[in-house]
Amino acid sequence: MGNTCLVVMYHYVRDSATTPFPEIRALPPALIERQLDWLQREHHLISLHELEAAMDGHARLPPNAALVTFDDGFIDHYEAVFPILRRRGVSGVFFLAQRPYEASPRVLGVHKTHFLLAHLGAEAFAAAVLREHEPALVAVDAGREDVFGADRWEHADERTIKHLLNYGLPFDEAERILDALFARHLGPQESFARELYLGEPMIAGMAAAGMTFGYHTRSHRMLSRLDVEEQERELRDGVAWIRRLTGQARVSFCYPWGGPKTYTTGTVQILAGNGYSVAFTSVRRRVDLSRDGRFELPRIDARDLPPYVTGEPATPPGEPS
Ligand SMILES: [Zn+2]
């Protein structure tokens, strides 16, 4: 068993019911405590540094190794997760996209979708998207039978609308629509982003206390939809930026969405060429050092582990899409 590691992935960690967005699917802090109780009882929690050392052949993993990772750089991770991990002496890995840290901070498209869905509900959100740009939907529909006819939009579910925004529409068009709807329903993006994402002093404080940070692209676009130059632009600045924020020597990476079709062999080459240490997917199984390449390390969603799989009632945790 010294050759495998259970890498757990988390997203939103908050008591959503007490926030202005009760529909955001988050893991409540009390449940992450229970999951960590289980992880610490059944596993040996390691740091990313220990996993990297094992991949480099400098050390062996302990039996039942496990590592906890947190995507998207939410302020949740400072407020709810960091105190818990510090109290338990656990080192977590936190993945940041850069766009929220640029001159005028922006909410990532994936999160605009989550908050608009939470605010409007799936049907009203789908209808709003349709109204915002009917010609784009017609154009998409004309070229592709597998996408969604306008008539089907009346009862669009969450999956359908996410698929359209993530895969169906050109990036610029999806972004334009989300920006318009966000401004209309949720207000200015800049102040929302400042309340949603970790601040730089928080990141520095967490790093100083033994937490590790990795990169999650510049703007959280689906890398497999980009050509090589566009992917290069999404990935090239991450190592230097995370080093500057944290003082870390090594910088890991995590693919947005992270399924097998969300990146390409070209992505892996760019990561290797730009000095990243390892990269994580969201393919749901344990890391096996005897077969997994360092730029395609699988992770298991928190919802696939106790207390969620014991049959006990639980609020569903956050989702990767
Ligand atoms: Zn993400």
CSV table of C-alpha atoms and ligand atoms in Angstrom, one decimal:
chain,number,residue,atom,x,y,z
A,1,MET,CA,0.0,0.0,0.0
A,2,GLY,CA,3.0,2.3,0.0
A,3,ASN,CA,2.4,3.1,-3.6
A,4,THR,CA,-1.0,4.8,-3.6
A,5,CYS,CA,-2.5,8.0,-2.3
A,6,LEU,CA,-6.1,9.0,-1.9
A,7,VAL,CA,-6.3,12.7,-3.1
A,8,VAL,CA,-9.6,14.3,-2.0
A,9,MET,CA,-11.0,17.3,-3.8
A,10,TYR,CA,-13.2,20.0,-2.3
A,11,HIS,CA,-14.8,23.2,-3.7
A,12,TYR,CA,-17.2,25.5,-1.7
A,13,VAL,CA,-17.0,25.0,2.1
A,14,ARG,CA,-19.6,27.0,3.9
A,15,ASP,CA,-23.0,26.9,5.6
A,16,SER,CA,-24.8,28.0,2.5
A,17,ALA,CA,-28.2,28.2,4.4
A,18,THR,CA,-26.9,31.2,6.4
A,19,THR,CA,-25.6,33.0,3.3
A,20,PRO,CA,-27.4,35.1,0.7
A,21,PHE,CA,-27.1,32.1,-1.6
A,22,PRO,CA,-28.6,29.1,0.2
A,23,GLU,CA,-28.7,27.1,-3.1
A,24,ILE,CA,-24.9,27.1,-3.6
A,25,ARG,CA,-23.9,23.5,-3.1
A,26,ALA,CA,-21.3,23.6,-0.4
A,27,LEU,CA,-19.8,21.3,2.1
A,28,PRO,CA,-20.7,22.6,5.5
A,29,PRO,CA,-17.7,23.0,7.9
A,30,ALA,CA,-19.2,20.6,10.4
A,31,LEU,CA,-19.2,17.9,7.7
A,32,ILE,CA,-15.6,18.5,6.6
A,33,GLU,CA,-14.7,18.0,10.3
A,34,ARG,CA,-16.4,14.6,10.1
A,35,GLN,CA,-14.7,13.7,6.9
A,36,LEU,CA,-11.4,14.7,8.3
A,37,ASP,CA,-12.1,12.6,11.4
A,38,TRP,CA,-12.6,9.6,9.1
A,39,LEU,CA,-9.6,10.5,7.0
A,40,GLN,CA,-7.3,10.8,10.0
A,41,ARG,CA,-8.7,7.6,11.5
A,42,GLU,CA,-8.3,5.5,8.4
A,43,HIS,CA,-5.5,7.2,6.6
A,44,HIS,CA,-2.2,8.9,7.0
A,45,LEU,CA,-2.6,12.5,5.8
A,46,ILE,CA,0.4,13.7,3.9
A,47,SER,CA,1.5,17.1,2.4
A,48,LEU,CA,2.0,17.7,-1.3
A,49,HIS,CA,5.7,17.9,-0.6
A,50,GLU,CA,5.6,14.2,0.6
A,51,LEU,CA,3.7,13.1,-2.5
A,52,GLU,CA,6.2,15.0,-4.8
A,53,ALA,CA,9.1,13.3,-3.0
A,54,ALA,CA,7.5,9.9,-3.5
A,55,MET,CA,7.0,10.7,-7.2
A,56,ASP,CA,10.6,11.8,-7.5
A,57,GLY,CA,11.7,8.5,-5.9
A,58,HIS,CA,13.2,10.2,-2.8
A,59,ALA,CA,10.8,8.7,-0.3
A,60,ARG,CA,8.0,6.1,0.0
A,61,LEU,CA,4.5,7.0,0.8
A,62,PRO,CA,3.1,5.8,4.2
A,63,PRO,CA,0.4,3.1,4.1
A,64,ASN,CA,-3.0,4.6,3.3
A,65,ALA,CA,-1.7,8.0,2.3
A,66,ALA,CA,-4.2,10.7,1.7
A,67,LEU,CA,-4.0,14.4,0.6
A,68,VAL,CA,-6.7,17.1,0.8
A,69,THR,CA,-7.0,19.6,-2.0
A,70,PHE,CA,-9.3,22.7,-2.5
A,71,ASP,CA,-10.1,24.2,-5.8
A,72,ASP,CA,-10.9,27.8,-7.0
A,73,GLY,CA,-9.3,29.9,-4.1
A,74,PHE,CA,-12.6,30.7,-2.3
A,75,ILE,CA,-12.4,32.9,0.8
A,76,ASP,CA,-14.3,29.9,2.3
A,77,HIS,CA,-10.9,28.2,2.4
A,78,TYR,CA,-9.4,30.8,4.7
A,79,GLU,CA,-12.5,31.3,6.9
A,80,ALA,CA,-13.7,27.7,7.2
A,81,VAL,CA,-11.0,25.3,6.1
A,82,PHE,CA,-7.7,26.9,7.2
A,83,PRO,CA,-8.5,27.0,11.0
A,84,ILE,CA,-9.6,23.3,10.9
A,85,LEU,CA,-6.5,22.1,9.0
A,86,ARG,CA,-4.2,24.2,11.2
A,87,ARG,CA,-5.8,22.8,14.4
A,88,ARG,CA,-5.4,19.3,13.1
A,89,GLY,CA,-1.8,19.8,11.8
A,90,VAL,CA,-2.9,18.9,8.3
A,91,SER,CA,-1.3,20.6,5.2
A,92,GLY,CA,-3.9,21.2,2.4
A,93,VAL,CA,-3.3,22.2,-1.3
A,94,PHE,CA,-5.2,25.2,-2.6
A,95,PHE,CA,-5.6,25.9,-6.4
A,96,LEU,CA,-5.9,29.5,-7.6
A,97,ALA,CA,-6.9,31.0,-10.9
A,98,GLN,CA,-5.3,34.4,-11.6
A,99,ARG,CA,-8.1,36.4,-13.2
A,100,PRO,CA,-9.6,37.4,-9.8
A,101,TYR,CA,-6.3,39.0,-8.8
A,102,GLU,CA,-5.8,41.2,-11.9
A,103,ALA,CA,-6.2,45.0,-11.9
A,104,SER,CA,-10.0,44.9,-11.9
A,105,PRO,CA,-10.9,41.6,-10.2
A,106,ARG,CA,-13.4,39.4,-12.1
A,107,VAL,CA,-15.6,36.5,-11.0
A,108,LEU,CA,-14.7,33.4,-13.0
A,109,GLY,CA,-17.3,32.3,-15.5
A,110,VAL,CA,-17.8,29.0,-13.8
A,111,HIS,CA,-18.7,30.8,-10.6
A,112,LYS,CA,-21.0,33.3,-12.3
A,113,THR,CA,-22.9,30.3,-13.6
A,114,HIS,CA,-23.1,28.8,-10.0
A,115,PHE,CA,-24.3,32.0,-8.4
A,116,LEU,CA,-26.8,32.9,-11.2
A,117,LEU,CA,-28.2,29.3,-11.0
A,118,ALA,CA,-28.4,29.6,-7.2
A,119,HIS,CA,-30.1,33.0,-7.5
A,120,LEU,CA,-32.5,32.4,-10.4
A,121,GLY,CA,-33.0,28.6,-10.5
A,122,ALA,CA,-32.2,26.6,-13.6
A,123,GLU,CA,-35.3,27.4,-15.7
A,124,ALA,CA,-35.2,31.1,-15.2
A,125,PHE,CA,-31.4,31.2,-15.8
A,126,ALA,CA,-31.8,29.2,-19.0
A,127,ALA,CA,-34.6,31.6,-20.2
A,128,ALA,CA,-32.4,34.6,-19.3
A,129,VAL,CA,-29.5,33.2,-21.3
A,130,LEU,CA,-31.8,32.6,-24.3
A,131,ARG,CA,-33.2,36.2,-24.1
A,132,GLU,CA,-29.8,37.6,-23.8
A,133,HIS,CA,-28.6,36.3,-27.1
A,134,GLU,CA,-31.0,34.4,-29.2
A,135,PRO,CA,-29.0,34.7,-32.4
A,136,ALA,CA,-26.0,32.9,-30.8
A,137,LEU,CA,-28.2,30.0,-29.8
A,138,VAL,CA,-29.8,29.8,-33.3
A,139,ALA,CA,-26.3,29.7,-34.8
A,140,VAL,CA,-25.1,27.0,-32.5
A,141,ASP,CA,-28.3,25.0,-33.2
A,142,ALA,CA,-28.0,25.2,-36.9
A,143,GLY,CA,-24.5,23.7,-37.0
A,144,ARG,CA,-24.9,20.9,-34.4
A,145,GLU,CA,-27.6,18.5,-33.9
A,146,ASP,CA,-26.4,17.4,-30.5
A,147,VAL,CA,-26.8,20.9,-29.0
A,148,PHE,CA,-30.0,22.3,-27.8
A,149,GLY,CA,-32.9,23.5,-29.9
A,150,ALA,CA,-34.5,26.7,-28.7
A,151,ASP,CA,-37.7,24.9,-28.1
A,152,ARG,CA,-36.0,22.6,-25.6
A,153,TRP,CA,-34.9,25.6,-23.5
A,154,GLU,CA,-38.3,26.1,-21.9
A,155,HIS,CA,-37.5,23.2,-19.6
A,156,ALA,CA,-33.7,23.4,-19.7
A,157,ASP,CA,-32.2,21.7,-16.6
A,158,GLU,CA,-29.0,22.7,-15.0
A,159,ARG,CA,-26.9,20.2,-16.9
A,160,THR,CA,-28.2,21.4,-20.2
A,161,ILE,CA,-27.4,25.0,-19.5
A,162,LYS,CA,-24.0,24.3,-18.1
A,163,HIS,CA,-23.2,22.2,-21.2
A,164,LEU,CA,-24.2,25.1,-23.4
A,165,LEU,CA,-22.1,27.6,-21.5
A,166,ASN,CA,-19.1,25.4,-21.1
A,167,TYR,CA,-19.0,23.6,-24.5
A,168,GLY,CA,-21.6,25.0,-26.9
A,169,LEU,CA,-21.0,28.7,-27.1
A,170,PRO,CA,-17.8,30.5,-28.1
A,171,PHE,CA,-16.0,31.7,-25.0
A,172,ASP,CA,-16.4,35.3,-25.7
A,173,GLU,CA,-20.1,34.9,-26.3
A,174,ALA,CA,-20.6,32.9,-23.1
A,175,GLU,CA,-18.6,35.5,-21.2
A,176,ARG,CA,-20.6,38.4,-22.6
A,177,ILE,CA,-23.9,36.7,-21.7
A,178,LEU,CA,-22.7,35.8,-18.1
A,179,ASP,CA,-21.4,39.4,-17.6
A,180,ALA,CA,-24.7,40.9,-18.6
A,181,LEU,CA,-26.8,38.6,-16.5
A,182,PHE,CA,-24.4,38.9,-13.5
A,183,ALA,CA,-24.5,42.7,-13.7
A,184,ARG,CA,-28.3,42.7,-13.9
A,185,HIS,CA,-29.1,40.2,-11.2
A,186,LEU,CA,-26.1,40.2,-8.8
A,187,GLY,CA,-24.5,43.6,-9.2
A,188,PRO,CA,-20.9,44.7,-9.7
A,189,GLN,CA,-18.4,41.9,-10.3
A,190,GLU,CA,-15.5,43.6,-8.6
A,191,SER,CA,-16.9,43.8,-5.1
A,192,PHE,CA,-18.4,40.3,-5.5
A,193,ALA,CA,-15.0,38.9,-6.5
A,194,ARG,CA,-13.3,40.5,-3.5
A,195,GLU,CA,-15.8,38.8,-1.2
A,196,LEU,CA,-15.6,35.4,-3.0
A,197,TYR,CA,-11.9,34.8,-3.4
A,198,LEU,CA,-8.9,34.7,-1.1
A,199,GLY,CA,-7.1,37.9,-0.6
A,200,GLU,CA,-3.3,38.0,-1.2
A,201,PRO,CA,-2.5,38.5,2.6
A,202,MET,CA,-4.7,35.5,3.4
A,203,ILE,CA,-2.8,33.4,0.9
A,204,ALA,CA,0.6,34.6,2.3
A,205,GLY,CA,-0.7,33.7,5.9
A,206,MET,CA,-1.8,30.3,4.9
A,207,ALA,CA,1.5,29.6,3.1
A,208,ALA,CA,3.4,30.7,6.1
A,209,ALA,CA,1.4,28.3,8.2
A,210,GLY,CA,2.3,25.3,6.0
A,211,MET,CA,-0.5,25.3,3.4
A,212,THR,CA,0.6,24.8,-0.3
A,213,PHE,CA,-0.7,26.6,-3.3
A,214,GLY,CA,-1.0,25.6,-6.9
A,215,TYR,CA,-2.2,27.1,-10.2
A,216,HIS,CA,-5.6,26.6,-11.8
A,217,THR,CA,-5.1,28.6,-15.1
A,218,ARG,CA,-5.5,32.3,-15.6
A,219,SER,CA,-9.2,32.4,-16.4
A,220,HIS,CA,-10.6,28.9,-15.8
A,221,ARG,CA,-11.3,28.2,-19.4
A,222,MET,CA,-11.7,24.6,-20.6
A,223,LEU,CA,-8.2,24.0,-21.9
A,224,SER,CA,-9.2,21.3,-24.5
A,225,ARG,CA,-11.2,24.0,-26.3
A,226,LEU,CA,-8.1,26.2,-26.8
A,227,ASP,CA,-5.3,26.0,-29.3
A,228,VAL,CA,-1.7,25.6,-28.2
A,229,GLU,CA,-0.9,29.3,-28.1
A,230,GLU,CA,-4.1,30.0,-26.1
A,231,GLN,CA,-3.3,27.2,-23.7
A,232,GLU,CA,0.2,28.6,-23.3
A,233,ARG,CA,-1.3,32.0,-22.3
A,234,GLU,CA,-3.5,30.3,-19.7
A,235,LEU,CA,-0.6,28.4,-18.2
A,236,ARG,CA,2.7,30.2,-18.6
A,237,ASP,CA,2.5,32.7,-15.7
A,238,GLY,CA,1.4,30.4,-12.9
A,239,VAL,CA,4.7,29.2,-11.5
A,240,ALA,CA,6.1,32.7,-11.1
A,241,TRP,CA,2.9,34.1,-9.7
A,242,ILE,CA,2.3,31.4,-7.1
A,243,ARG,CA,6.0,31.7,-6.1
A,244,ARG,CA,5.6,35.4,-5.6
A,245,LEU,CA,2.5,35.1,-3.6
A,246,THR,CA,3.7,32.3,-1.3
A,247,GLY,CA,7.5,32.0,-1.4
A,248,GLN,CA,7.1,28.3,-2.5
A,249,ALA,CA,9.8,26.7,-4.6
A,250,ARG,CA,7.6,24.2,-6.3
A,251,VAL,CA,4.2,24.9,-7.9
A,252,SER,CA,1.6,22.3,-8.8
A,253,PHE,CA,-1.4,22.6,-11.1
A,254,CYS,CA,-5.0,21.5,-11.3
A,255,TYR,CA,-7.1,21.3,-14.5
A,256,PRO,CA,-10.3,23.3,-14.6
A,257,TRP,CA,-13.2,20.7,-14.5
A,258,GLY,CA,-10.4,18.1,-14.8
A,259,GLY,CA,-12.2,15.3,-16.6
A,260,PRO,CA,-10.3,13.4,-19.3
A,261,LYS,CA,-11.7,15.5,-22.1
A,262,THR,CA,-11.0,18.9,-20.5
A,263,TYR,CA,-7.3,19.0,-21.5
A,264,THR,CA,-5.0,17.6,-24.2
A,265,THR,CA,-1.6,16.0,-24.5
A,266,GLY,CA,-0.4,19.4,-25.5
A,267,THR,CA,-1.6,20.7,-22.1
A,268,VAL,CA,0.6,18.2,-20.4
A,269,GLN,CA,3.6,19.2,-22.5
A,270,ILE,CA,3.1,22.9,-21.7
A,271,LEU,CA,2.9,22.1,-18.0
A,272,ALA,CA,6.1,20.1,-18.1
A,273,GLY,CA,7.8,22.9,-20.2
A,274,ASN,CA,6.7,25.6,-17.8
A,275,GLY,CA,8.1,24.1,-14.6
A,276,TYR,CA,5.1,22.8,-12.8
A,277,SER,CA,5.8,20.0,-10.3
A,278,VAL,CA,2.7,17.8,-10.7
A,279,ALA,CA,-0.9,18.2,-12.0
A,280,PHE,CA,-4.3,16.9,-10.7
A,281,THR,CA,-7.3,15.8,-12.7
A,282,SER,CA,-10.8,15.0,-11.4
A,283,VAL,CA,-10.8,11.4,-12.6
A,284,ARG,CA,-12.2,9.6,-9.7
A,285,ARG,CA,-9.7,7.0,-8.3
A,286,ARG,CA,-6.7,6.8,-6.1
A,287,VAL,CA,-3.3,7.8,-7.3
A,288,ASP,CA,-1.1,4.8,-8.1
A,289,LEU,CA,2.5,5.8,-8.3
A,290,SER,CA,3.3,2.7,-10.4
A,291,ARG,CA,1.1,3.8,-13.2
A,292,ASP,CA,0.1,7.5,-13.0
A,293,GLY,CA,2.1,10.1,-14.7
A,294,ARG,CA,3.0,13.2,-12.6
A,295,PHE,CA,0.8,15.5,-14.7
A,296,GLU,CA,-2.3,13.3,-14.5
A,297,LEU,CA,-2.9,12.5,-10.9
A,298,PRO,CA,-6.5,11.5,-10.2
A,299,ARG,CA,-8.6,12.7,-7.3
A,300,ILE,CA,-11.7,11.6,-5.5
A,301,ASP,CA,-14.6,14.0,-4.8
A,302,ALA,CA,-15.5,14.6,-1.2
A,303,ARG,CA,-19.0,13.3,-1.9
A,304,ASP,CA,-17.6,9.9,-2.8
A,305,LEU,CA,-16.2,9.3,0.7
A,306,PRO,CA,-17.7,9.0,4.2
A,307,PRO,CA,-19.8,10.5,5.7
A,308,TYR,CA,-21.6,10.7,2.3
A,309,VAL,CA,-21.4,7.1,1.3
A,310,THR,CA,-22.5,5.6,4.6
A,311,GLY,CA,-26.2,6.2,4.0
A,312,GLU,CA,-26.3,8.9,6.7
A,313,PRO,CA,-28.3,12.0,5.6
A,314,ALA,CA,-26.0,14.7,4.4
A,315,THR,CA,-26.1,17.9,2.4
A,316,PRO,CA,-24.5,17.3,-1.0
A,317,PRO,CA,-21.0,18.9,-1.1
A,318,GLY,CA,-19.8,21.2,-3.9
A,319,GLU,CA,-19.5,20.0,-7.4
A,320,PRO,CA,-16.6,20.4,-9.8
A,321,SER,CA,-18.6,21.9,-12.7
B,1,ZN,ZN,-12.0,25.1,-10.7
